[in-house]
Amino acid sequence: MGAGRLGAPMERHGRASATSTSSAGEQAAGGPEGRRREPLRRRASSASVPAVGASAEGARRDRLGSYSGPTAVTRQRVESLKKKRPLFPWFGLDIGGTLVKLVYFEPKDITAEEEEEEVESLRSIRKYLTSNVAYGSTGIRDVHLELKDLTLCGRKGNLHFIRFPTHDMPAFIQMGRDKNFSSLHTVFCATGGGAYKFEQDFLTIGDLQLCKLDELDCLIKGILYIDSVGFNGRSQCYYFENPADSEKCQKLPFDLKNPYPLLLVNIGSGVSILAVYSKDNYKRVTGTSLGGGTFFGLCCLLTGCTTFEEALEMASRGDSTKVDKLVRDIYGGDYERFGLPGWAVASSFGNMMSKEKREAVSKEDLARATLITITNNIGSIARMCALNENINQVVFVGNFLRINTIAMRLLAYALDYWSKGQLKALFSEHEGYFGAVGALLELLKIP
Amino acid sequence: MAECGASGSGSSGDSLDKSITLPPDEIFRNLENAKRFAIDIGGSLTKLAYYSTVQHKVAKVRSFDHSGKDTERDHEPPYEISVQEEITARLHFIKFENTYIEACLDFIKDHLVNTETKVIQATGGGAYKFKDLIEEKLRLKVDKEDVMTCLIKGCNFVLKNIPHEAFVYQKDADPEFRFQTNHPHIFPYLLVNIGSGVSIVKVETEDRFEWVGGSSIGGGTFWGLGALLTKTKKFDELLHLASRGQHSNVDMLVRDVYGGAHQTLGLSGNLIASSFGKSATADQEFSKEDMAKSLLHMISNDIGQLACLHARLHSLDRVYFGGFFIRGHPVTMRTITYSINFFSKGEVQALFLRHEGYLGAIGAFLKGAEQDNPNQYSWGENYAGSSGLMSTSPELGPAQRARSGTFDLLEMDRLERPLVNLPLLLDPPSYVPDTVDLTDDALARKYWLTCFEEALDGVVKRAVASQPDSVDAAERAEKFRQKYWNKLQTLRQQPFAYGTLTVRSLLDTREHCLNEFNFPDPYSKVKQRENGVALRCFPGVVRSLDALGWEERQLALVKGLLAGNVFDWGAKAVSDVLESDPHFGFEEAKRKLQERPWLVDSYSKWLQRLKGPPHKCALIFADNSGIDIILGVFPFVRELLLRGTEVILACNSGPALNDVTHSESLIVAERIAGMDTVVHSALQEERLLLVQTGSSSPCLDLSRLDKGLAALVRERGADLVVIEGMGRAVHTNYHAALRCESLKLAVVKNAWLAERLGGRLFSVIFKYEVPAE
């Protein structure tokens, strides 16, 4: 039985809400449509590397590495060493299975003297990253997420959030080599599986030593920190009220003043579920391979879509009840013996066993069904974990939720309905970036 | 969701001739007396259930009126044998493809005589679809029963009544099936039914169960999504595709994310990080096989994970899987087992059921038969009338098989007496009756199958000879030969077909087949003659025993028990001797025995024990008729009685080989009482009690014994169990651990087995065991 609801009311308004969370980012970045229209080319070797929204590598490489500057080696100021602050630039890197998340701290309190002594390559990095919203054809800066006037290690500045596909990692490393990053004597703190996978490339190609960090440590550190600094005066954490009712559904701030215990569900390509009891006390409860990568991968196979945004957009226009078999399709209504409502999904893609029904569905319906299936399943596993761990607040994070209001509202509804109001689904504005933030905090030795 | 979703598309067998002629003698047996029909119509298979009565010939023994002049007529038989008709109850279950449903309904209509049946219980997703057809054809009112309720009722029924119903699946083992012995307490358990969706039900008692959860990602998802991805329409073909695919081409694995570093991190690189994670690309083609495999893993892992989460939440370690997604498919059993092992870290076992496909029909039938209360009885699988696991009516000739498609049968006989555990078992859940698992031991399997094949001629001859007045005995005996021969061939191919293959199951199957062709007791005449001979020797034997000193007598008694046990028509080595030398007697047998020290010899310990206080009550399981029971067991019983020990003498309820039956033992005891005052007074004072085991097997399953026997054992406080004979003490129970003292004794009358045990033909087993404090 489906663990969640895909009632028709939600679907009618799905599209509008699906893009609302990210509107700022999209406008600044020129919108996903613009990128999607670019001609697609792929490396021959891309089969071995998962890709989300991948694009032409050659073009990107040129542009990503297009900023110029002297490569002369100059020593950083002695006093910053004294203060035991790491040298600029400050990066935190999270290399996932599909996406690389990069956070960059842009100091805004640079003194004239400092500026004078700043090496050219450092300045050019800063200028390049802060004056652009897109890097190459696939790198995006989520401008709407930028955290302003943050104080880190006594420095004031802005925190920038950048992402690009993992399969562009080689180009990123190449850029580091071209621009002689190693001369800055900076440390790259990186987490995620890719920190291990690309460690050797960083070293041999970029002459850069990676500081590899545990991804779950980073994730939790990142979440707790970001929640503590808020979102430019607003709340970082939020929830949905009346998630199933498009008219009344409201995104409301949530004060995570009592964060523990907390069930943390990180939905990237796959899903990790952690039970967090305190800042330093947590455990990985379980995980599932049915995650964002599954949604997007299946959508590509079923609909021929090429970007995550496109997949979501299609889903927002589809009707999954044509694809899924509902309880009412079998029992004509509720299955009272077991207290199952007629609208619950009995079998995901169950209608597709029939040839006639396979011929009657649209790509949008299939995309929608894929989204509903994956989301319901994550909700169901999360609910079981919450019960087993006796935790009642569940925070969903990860890039699967980016611009994905359908999934968030469904998670919110499913958790509430099946737990009879015992469980609360919470979300966080910087959904996919916590690992990278955690890596940055490690660099700065911020506990 | 049961099979609800599987309607419509993909039912296989479209091209088969729908107007098949059914082979009635094999498939819809005993329809004349059939009543109480139930039907479970799934997406592609229909399961029909009915109750019927079977008329059987049984051999009855009756004592002559000997009042007062017992020992006069020396050369007359001690009792008379008459063959009578007996009616027993049987449940028939037939599974066939939906394609045949109309032909089957027509067939039933034509052959159904019984007119008191007015209603048919129906369940399954297709019940609605075929409601009108059933009502029109059979003129029975269709009563719809809830799918899950039926499934659970059916599941409880098979778990209670069929030993070796549940098995674990082990991918690389030979065979892949490892059966679980029947647990005395089947509750609580988790039933995960993978139909088009998944239902997870916690079953706490016969009537109490609760839907605890489920998932919409189930068999329908595999089928539906699989059909979209691969353009393959049929479920079985999708499974076949999946079995040939490489999921690592489609899934993003841990090693894809971590590179080579997963090893140093202690991660398994082959774990799936993201299902279909590699298919997120528009310009790469993926093979159907790879996508199907990836889908299979995704769904199996997901179901396994949810099942583990639920098992943990409810603290259950037994999880049974069923539904059309599983239904005997090695591919899905394998992936589900893998997933359960992975997610539970081995704490939960994925269990599958041999008769999983029948659960709904069994449950629907039980619902309809509630007023007869079938649950108050014990039932036994009839090996003769049931096709085994993964074999499709192998007993049918090739021509018939081709015609009947995938007809699959299960028959269960109502046992006369309810069966329970022997209360003296040390640990009922871990009790395994059988000593050697022939499913496991290929060498032993080969030997015993050949052994049974070679003995078949003799059994056929004996069967014909037992019914000299019957005109069709030879014909029936030939049919018996065919049937049993085919069973043996099936077991050569599929040793797991009827659960764990053992010498016991081979013997029981033979008995079932003999009964099937109305040879209820081929040895009745042999037993009668031997009992007569032995009774005449009894006074002499007792006299010479009484003449011995105490210590000498104890050894002579044990030797007598052992020598008596040589007279076993079930053992080929012995039956050859007995056939060729009709004068082979007690003394000759004693000379055949191995000299001490025996192969297993704890006689000294036993003797020491006998010097101590008497036992309160001994439970003795007797073996053969004639010399064994009369000259071996009874003198031993007599000695125990004289020591002040009460004796419960347990004999089989029904005939098997030349084993003494309960009714024969009653006559024998009565005759001995006429000659011996010790036995006479013990019977009168109920210090000697004759009971039946509830079994008709040459072996002994201490977990399925007559309820009355169990009660008596408790009431009398039995503190010694004596198990005699190769079938009961070697093939079975050799390792059985009891809560009280036990004596297991036998003469190994099979050279191969003797060699296995490290001895020679006619080696002696004398195993006296005292439980650890």
Short mmCIF file of C-alpha atoms in Angstrom, two decimals, chain A residues 7 17 24 36 60 69 106 109 111 132 139 144 149 201 240 254 350 377 407 416-417 422:
data_model
loop_
_atom_site.label_atom_id
_atom_site.label_comp_id
_atom_site.label_asym_id
_atom_site.label_seq_id
_atom_site.Cartn_x
_atom_site.Cartn_y
_atom_site.Cartn_z
CA GLY A 7 -4.78 13.37 -4.15
CA SER A 17 4.17 25.74 -6.39
CA ALA A 24 15.02 33.89 -7.15
CA ARG A 36 18.04 23.41 -21.20
CA ARG A 60 32.41 24.81 -20.21
CA GLY A 69 45.53 36.69 -13.73
CA GLU A 106 33.62 36.10 0.13
CA ASP A 109 35.94 43.44 5.20
CA THR A 111 41.16 46.49 4.08
CA ASN A 132 28.87 35.58 -12.14
CA GLY A 139 27.81 25.61 -12.98
CA HIS A 144 18.80 33.34 -3.68
CA ASP A 149 27.06 39.66 6.39
CA ASP A 201 43.28 13.67 -9.60
CA PHE A 240 3.92 23.02 5.43
CA PHE A 254 9.68 26.54 12.06
CA GLY A 350 0.31 -0.94 -11.39
CA ASN A 377 8.73 5.49 -0.59
CA ALA A 407 7.75 16.18 -3.19
CA ASP A 416 1.26 13.50 8.98
CA TYR A 417 -1.43 11.21 7.62
CA GLN A 422 2.55 12.26 15.38
#
